[in-house]
Short mmCIF file of C-alpha atoms in Angstrom, two decimals:
data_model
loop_
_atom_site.label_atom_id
_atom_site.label_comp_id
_atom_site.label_asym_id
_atom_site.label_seq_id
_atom_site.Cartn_x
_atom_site.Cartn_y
_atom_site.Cartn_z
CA UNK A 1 0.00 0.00 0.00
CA UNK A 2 2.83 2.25 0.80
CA UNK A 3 4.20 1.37 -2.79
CA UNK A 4 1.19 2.44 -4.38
CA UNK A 5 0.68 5.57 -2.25
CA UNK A 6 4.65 6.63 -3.38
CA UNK A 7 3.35 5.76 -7.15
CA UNK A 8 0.30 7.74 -6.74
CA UNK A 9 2.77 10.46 -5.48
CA UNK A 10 4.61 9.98 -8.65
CA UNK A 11 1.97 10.40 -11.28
CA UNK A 12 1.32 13.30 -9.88
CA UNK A 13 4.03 15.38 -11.21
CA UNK A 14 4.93 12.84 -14.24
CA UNK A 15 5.98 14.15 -17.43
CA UNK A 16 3.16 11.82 -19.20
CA UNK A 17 0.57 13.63 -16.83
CA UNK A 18 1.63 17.16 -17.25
CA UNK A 19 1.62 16.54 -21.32
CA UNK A 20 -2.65 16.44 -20.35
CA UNK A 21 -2.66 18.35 -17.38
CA UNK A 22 -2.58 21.98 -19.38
CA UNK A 23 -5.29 20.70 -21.31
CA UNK A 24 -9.00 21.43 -20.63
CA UNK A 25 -9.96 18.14 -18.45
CA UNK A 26 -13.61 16.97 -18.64
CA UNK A 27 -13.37 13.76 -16.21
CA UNK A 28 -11.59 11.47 -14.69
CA UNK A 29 -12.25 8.12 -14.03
CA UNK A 30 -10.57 4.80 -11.86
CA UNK A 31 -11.60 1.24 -12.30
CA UNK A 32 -10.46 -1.55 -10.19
CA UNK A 33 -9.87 -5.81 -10.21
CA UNK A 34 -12.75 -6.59 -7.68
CA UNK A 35 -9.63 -8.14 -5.81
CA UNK A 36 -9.63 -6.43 -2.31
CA UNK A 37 -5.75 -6.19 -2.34
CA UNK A 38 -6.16 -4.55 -6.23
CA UNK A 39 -8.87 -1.81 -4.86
CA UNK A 40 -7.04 -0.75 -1.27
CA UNK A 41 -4.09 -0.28 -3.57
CA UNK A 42 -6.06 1.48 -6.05
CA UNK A 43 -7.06 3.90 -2.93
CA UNK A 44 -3.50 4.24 -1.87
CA UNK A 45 -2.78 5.86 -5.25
CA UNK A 46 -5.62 7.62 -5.64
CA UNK A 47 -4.62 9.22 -2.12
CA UNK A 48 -0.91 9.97 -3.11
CA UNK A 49 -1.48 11.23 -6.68
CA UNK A 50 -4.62 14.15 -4.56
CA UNK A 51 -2.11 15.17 -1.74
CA UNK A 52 0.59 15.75 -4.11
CA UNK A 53 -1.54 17.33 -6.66
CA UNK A 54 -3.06 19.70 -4.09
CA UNK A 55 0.64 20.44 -3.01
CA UNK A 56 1.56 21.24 -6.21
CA UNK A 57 -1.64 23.25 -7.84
CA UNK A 58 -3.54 24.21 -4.61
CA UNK A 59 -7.08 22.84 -3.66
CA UNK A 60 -8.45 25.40 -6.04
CA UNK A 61 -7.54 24.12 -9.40
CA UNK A 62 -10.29 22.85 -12.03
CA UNK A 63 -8.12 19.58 -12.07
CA UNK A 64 -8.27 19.01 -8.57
CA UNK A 65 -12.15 19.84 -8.23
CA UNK A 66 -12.72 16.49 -10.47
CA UNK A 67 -10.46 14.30 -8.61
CA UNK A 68 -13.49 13.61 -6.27
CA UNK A 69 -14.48 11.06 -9.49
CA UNK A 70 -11.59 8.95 -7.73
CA UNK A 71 -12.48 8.45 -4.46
CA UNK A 72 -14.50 5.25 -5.58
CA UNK A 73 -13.72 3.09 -8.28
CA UNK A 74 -16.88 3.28 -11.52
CA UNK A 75 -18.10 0.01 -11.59
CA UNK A 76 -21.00 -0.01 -14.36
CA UNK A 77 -23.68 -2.15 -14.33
CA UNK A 78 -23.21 -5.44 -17.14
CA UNK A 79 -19.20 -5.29 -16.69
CA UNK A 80 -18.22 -8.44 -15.45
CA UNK A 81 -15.04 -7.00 -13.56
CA UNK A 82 -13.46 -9.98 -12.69
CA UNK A 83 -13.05 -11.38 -15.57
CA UNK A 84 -11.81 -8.41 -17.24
CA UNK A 85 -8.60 -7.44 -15.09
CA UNK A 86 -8.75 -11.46 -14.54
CA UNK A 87 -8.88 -13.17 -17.71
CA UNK A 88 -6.36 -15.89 -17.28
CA UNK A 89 -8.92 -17.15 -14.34
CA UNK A 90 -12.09 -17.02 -17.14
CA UNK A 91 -11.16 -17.36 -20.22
CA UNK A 92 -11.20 -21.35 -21.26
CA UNK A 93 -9.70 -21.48 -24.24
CA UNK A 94 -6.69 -19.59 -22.50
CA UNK A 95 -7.15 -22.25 -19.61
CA UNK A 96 -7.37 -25.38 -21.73
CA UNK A 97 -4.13 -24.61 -23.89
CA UNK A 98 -2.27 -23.47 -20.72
CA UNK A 99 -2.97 -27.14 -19.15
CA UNK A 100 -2.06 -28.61 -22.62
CA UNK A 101 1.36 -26.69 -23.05
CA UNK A 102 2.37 -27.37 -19.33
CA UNK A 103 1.82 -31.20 -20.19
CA UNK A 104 3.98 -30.75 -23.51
CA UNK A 105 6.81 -30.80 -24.79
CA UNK A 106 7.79 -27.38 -24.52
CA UNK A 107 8.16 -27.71 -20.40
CA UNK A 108 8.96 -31.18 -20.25
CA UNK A 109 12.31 -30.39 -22.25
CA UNK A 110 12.80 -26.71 -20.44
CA UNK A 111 12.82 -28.93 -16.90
CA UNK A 112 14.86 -31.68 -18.48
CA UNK A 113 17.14 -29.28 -19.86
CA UNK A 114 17.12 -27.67 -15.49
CA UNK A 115 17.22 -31.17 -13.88
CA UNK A 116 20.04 -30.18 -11.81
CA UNK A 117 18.90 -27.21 -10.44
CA UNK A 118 15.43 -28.11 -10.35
CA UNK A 119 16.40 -30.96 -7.82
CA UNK A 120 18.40 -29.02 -6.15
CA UNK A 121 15.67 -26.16 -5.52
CA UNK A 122 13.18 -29.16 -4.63
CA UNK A 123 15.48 -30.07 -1.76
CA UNK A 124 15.52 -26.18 -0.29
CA UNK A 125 11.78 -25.45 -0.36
CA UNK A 126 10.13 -29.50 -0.29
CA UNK A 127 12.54 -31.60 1.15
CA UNK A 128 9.82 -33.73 2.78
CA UNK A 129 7.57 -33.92 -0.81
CA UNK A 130 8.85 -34.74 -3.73
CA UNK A 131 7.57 -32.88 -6.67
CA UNK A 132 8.22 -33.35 -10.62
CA UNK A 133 10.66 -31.62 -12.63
CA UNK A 134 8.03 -29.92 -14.46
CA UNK A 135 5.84 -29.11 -11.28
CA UNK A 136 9.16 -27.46 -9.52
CA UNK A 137 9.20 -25.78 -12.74
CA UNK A 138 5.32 -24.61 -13.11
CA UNK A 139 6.06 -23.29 -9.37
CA UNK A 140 9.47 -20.73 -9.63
CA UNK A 141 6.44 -18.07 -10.66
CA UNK A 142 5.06 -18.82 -7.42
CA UNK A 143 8.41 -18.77 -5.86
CA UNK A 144 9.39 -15.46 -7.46
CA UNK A 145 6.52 -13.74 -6.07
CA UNK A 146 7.76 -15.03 -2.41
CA UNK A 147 11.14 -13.72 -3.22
CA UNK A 148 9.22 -10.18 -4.07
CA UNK A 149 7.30 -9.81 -1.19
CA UNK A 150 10.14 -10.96 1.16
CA UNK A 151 12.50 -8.55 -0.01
CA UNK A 152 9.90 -5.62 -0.41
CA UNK A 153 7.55 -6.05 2.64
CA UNK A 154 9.63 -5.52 6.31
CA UNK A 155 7.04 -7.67 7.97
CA UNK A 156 7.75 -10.49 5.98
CA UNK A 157 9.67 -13.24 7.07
CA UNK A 158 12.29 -13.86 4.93
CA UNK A 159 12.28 -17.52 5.25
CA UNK A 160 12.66 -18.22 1.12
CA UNK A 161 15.28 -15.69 0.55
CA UNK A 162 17.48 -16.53 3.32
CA UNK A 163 17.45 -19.98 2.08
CA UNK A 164 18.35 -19.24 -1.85
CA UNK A 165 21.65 -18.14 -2.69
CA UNK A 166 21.62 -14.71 -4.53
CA UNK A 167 23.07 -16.91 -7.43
CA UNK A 168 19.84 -19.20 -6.90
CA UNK A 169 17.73 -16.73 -6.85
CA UNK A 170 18.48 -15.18 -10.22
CA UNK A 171 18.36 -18.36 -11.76
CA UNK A 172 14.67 -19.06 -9.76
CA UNK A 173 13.71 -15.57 -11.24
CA UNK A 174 15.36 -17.00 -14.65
CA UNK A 175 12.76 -19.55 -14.78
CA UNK A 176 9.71 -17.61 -13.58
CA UNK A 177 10.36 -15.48 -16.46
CA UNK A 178 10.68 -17.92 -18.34
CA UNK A 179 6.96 -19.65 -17.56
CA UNK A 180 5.40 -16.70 -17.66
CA UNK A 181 6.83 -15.86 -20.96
CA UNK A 182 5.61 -18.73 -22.49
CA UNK A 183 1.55 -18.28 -20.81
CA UNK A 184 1.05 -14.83 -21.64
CA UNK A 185 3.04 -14.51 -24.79
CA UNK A 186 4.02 -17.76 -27.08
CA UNK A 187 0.48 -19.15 -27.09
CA UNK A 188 -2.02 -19.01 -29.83
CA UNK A 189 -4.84 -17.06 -27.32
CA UNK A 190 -1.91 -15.03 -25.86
CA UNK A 191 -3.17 -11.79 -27.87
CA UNK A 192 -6.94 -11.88 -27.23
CA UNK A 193 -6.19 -12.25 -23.46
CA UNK A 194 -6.65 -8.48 -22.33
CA UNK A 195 -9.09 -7.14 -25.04
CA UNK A 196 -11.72 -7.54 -22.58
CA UNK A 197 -10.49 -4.78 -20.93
CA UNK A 198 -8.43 -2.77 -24.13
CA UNK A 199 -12.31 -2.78 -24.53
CA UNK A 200 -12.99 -0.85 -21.47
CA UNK A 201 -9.94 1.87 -21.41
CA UNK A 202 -11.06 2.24 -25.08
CA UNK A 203 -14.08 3.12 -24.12
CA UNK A 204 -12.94 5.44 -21.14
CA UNK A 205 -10.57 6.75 -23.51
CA UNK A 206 -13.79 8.81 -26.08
CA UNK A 207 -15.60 9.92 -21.91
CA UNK A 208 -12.33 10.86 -20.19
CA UNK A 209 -9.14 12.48 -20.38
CA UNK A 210 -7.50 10.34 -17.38
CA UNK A 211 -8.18 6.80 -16.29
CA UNK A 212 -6.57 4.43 -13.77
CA UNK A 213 -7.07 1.15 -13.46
CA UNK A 214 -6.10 -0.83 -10.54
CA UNK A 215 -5.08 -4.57 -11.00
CA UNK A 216 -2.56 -7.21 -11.34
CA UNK A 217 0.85 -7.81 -12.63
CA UNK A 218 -0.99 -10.18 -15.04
CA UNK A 219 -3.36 -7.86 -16.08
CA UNK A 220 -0.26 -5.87 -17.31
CA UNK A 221 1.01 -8.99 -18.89
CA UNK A 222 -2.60 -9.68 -20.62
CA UNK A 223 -2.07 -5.89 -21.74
CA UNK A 224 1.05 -5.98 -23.40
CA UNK A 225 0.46 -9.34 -25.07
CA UNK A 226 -2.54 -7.57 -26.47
CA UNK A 227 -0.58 -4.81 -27.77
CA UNK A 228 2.30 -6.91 -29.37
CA UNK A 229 4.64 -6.96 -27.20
CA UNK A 230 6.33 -10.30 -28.39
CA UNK A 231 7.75 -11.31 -24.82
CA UNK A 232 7.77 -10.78 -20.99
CA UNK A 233 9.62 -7.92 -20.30
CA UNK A 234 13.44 -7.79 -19.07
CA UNK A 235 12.95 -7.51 -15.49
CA UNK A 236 10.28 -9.28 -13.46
CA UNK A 237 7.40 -6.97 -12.90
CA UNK A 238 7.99 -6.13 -9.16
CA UNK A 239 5.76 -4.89 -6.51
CA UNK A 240 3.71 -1.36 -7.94
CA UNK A 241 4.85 -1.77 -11.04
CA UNK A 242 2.39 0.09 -13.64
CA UNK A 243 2.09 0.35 -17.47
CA UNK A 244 1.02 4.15 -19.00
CA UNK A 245 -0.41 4.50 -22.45
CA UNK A 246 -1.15 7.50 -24.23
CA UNK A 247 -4.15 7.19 -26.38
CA UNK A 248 -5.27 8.97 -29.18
CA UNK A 249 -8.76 9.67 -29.79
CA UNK A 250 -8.31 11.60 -32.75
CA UNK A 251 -6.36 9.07 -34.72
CA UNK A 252 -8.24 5.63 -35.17
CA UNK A 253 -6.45 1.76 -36.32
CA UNK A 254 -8.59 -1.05 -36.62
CA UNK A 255 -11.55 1.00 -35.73
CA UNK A 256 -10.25 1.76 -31.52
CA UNK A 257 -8.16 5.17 -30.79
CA UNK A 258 -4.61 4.78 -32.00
CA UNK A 259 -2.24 4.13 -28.98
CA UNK A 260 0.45 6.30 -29.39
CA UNK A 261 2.98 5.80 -26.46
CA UNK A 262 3.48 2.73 -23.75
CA UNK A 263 5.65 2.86 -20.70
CA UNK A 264 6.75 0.21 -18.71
CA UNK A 265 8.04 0.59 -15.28
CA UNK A 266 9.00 -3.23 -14.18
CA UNK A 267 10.61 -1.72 -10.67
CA UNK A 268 9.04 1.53 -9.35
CA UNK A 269 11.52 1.06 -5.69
CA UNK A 270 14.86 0.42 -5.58
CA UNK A 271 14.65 0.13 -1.80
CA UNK A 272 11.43 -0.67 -0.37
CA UNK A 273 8.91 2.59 0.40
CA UNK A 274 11.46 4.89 -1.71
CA UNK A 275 11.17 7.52 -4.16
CA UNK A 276 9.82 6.26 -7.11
CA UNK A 277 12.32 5.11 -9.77
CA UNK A 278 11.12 6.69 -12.70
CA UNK A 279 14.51 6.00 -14.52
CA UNK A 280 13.80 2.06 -14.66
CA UNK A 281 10.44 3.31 -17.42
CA UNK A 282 11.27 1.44 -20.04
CA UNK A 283 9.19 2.94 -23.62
CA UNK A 284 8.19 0.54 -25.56
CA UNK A 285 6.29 2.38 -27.88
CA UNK A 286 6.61 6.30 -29.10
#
């Protein structure tokens, strides 16, 4: 929550915001995963990117004045919210050919290919329960995100990383990547996964000048498969990290506003409940 506050903080005085901000702003407008953790994050934001707008323009400004269209996220009637910031969780056809390429060849020569330090990680974190090469595989994703919180989150105990070498842990991370590399971007439903909600910000994009959506580090993933990114990004997306795109509404491709700029920002902290690191943005479009 602190993470997202600090982003929030960020946005606030962002280049990308300030290239809108001297425009005439009709409305703004947040939307949020139904996920608890996904909408007191969203609020954490929405509380960071106020207080350091009203420090920065005064309580006064038109801008601020709207910003009261952000204390609660617009849930419309019909939208099935869920499954739009959660599509990997609804979508069957994405389900079934996950199942089917975790059963394949594909993973049964990456762990084959990792035997030795698949075993080897087996031993650290299931001594007592043996597991398949392919399962210990299917899991670093889950193992990553332990690594994340432990090293991000001072309550944590840090049970997983004190038991990895930092040697083992980059190759764990390694391997995470590389799962979630091939779910969200080398199958055949991989680009269809987040047009449910390309829909939606579509849609926000011809009634708004600002939206915000609040969701999951697969919901980014769904996003940037959808826009053609052809693989997961360098870095493992880390806690707060968030995805801007520009849209055009003037300019139209494939009959949706033209999106004319995407930033990626795979590590907001460097140290946990810091600054924002707005040098690790990556643009991977405009």
């Amino acid at each position: 929550k602190k993470c997202s506050f600090r982003v929030g903080e960020a946005f606030a005085i962002h280049e990308t915001f300030h290239a809108i901000k001297n425009k005439p702003v009709r409305k703004v407008r947040w939307q949020s995963s139904p996920s608890i953790r996904a909408k007191e994050s969203g609020e954490k934001f929405v509380h960071g990117f106020i207080e350091k707008l009203s420090q920065a323009d005064g309580n006064d400004s038109d801008l601020f004045a709207i910003t009261k269209d952000l204390t609660e996220p617009y849930s419309p009637v019909g939208q099935d919210l869920d499954a739009i910031f959660r599509p990997w969780l609804h979508n069957q056809d994405y389900l079934s050919q996950n199942v089917e390429m975790k059963g394949g060849d594909i993973f049964q020569k990456k762990a084959a290919s990792e035997k030795e330090f698949l075993m080897e990680l087996s031993k650290i974190v299931s001594p007592s329960c043996e597991k398949s090469l392919v399962k210990m595989l299917s899991l670093t994703t889950y193992f990553v995100e332990i690594i994340e919180c432990e090293q991000n989150d001072a309550k944590q105990r840090r049970a997983l990383c004190n038991a990895l070498s930092e040697k083992q842990t980059e190759k764990v991370c390694e391997l995470g990547r590389w799962c979630w590399n091939q779910r969200f971007f080398n199958m055949e439903i991989s680009p269809t996964l987040g047009k449910p909600l390309f829909d939606v910000i579509f849609e926000n994009s011809n009634e708004t000048d600002l939206a915000y959506y609040s969701g999951h580090d697969y919901t980014i993933l769904a996003l940037l498969a959808s826009l053609g990114i052809k693989q997961y990004p360098e870095n493992v997306l880390g806690y707060s990290s968030y995805l801007i795109l520009l849209i055009d509404t003037t300019e139209k491709e494939n009959g949706k506003p033209k999106v004319k700029k995407i930033i990626l920002n795979p590590k907001p902290f460097e140290h946990f409940g810091s600054a924002v690191a707005v040098h690790n943005e990556i643009c991977l479009l405009g």
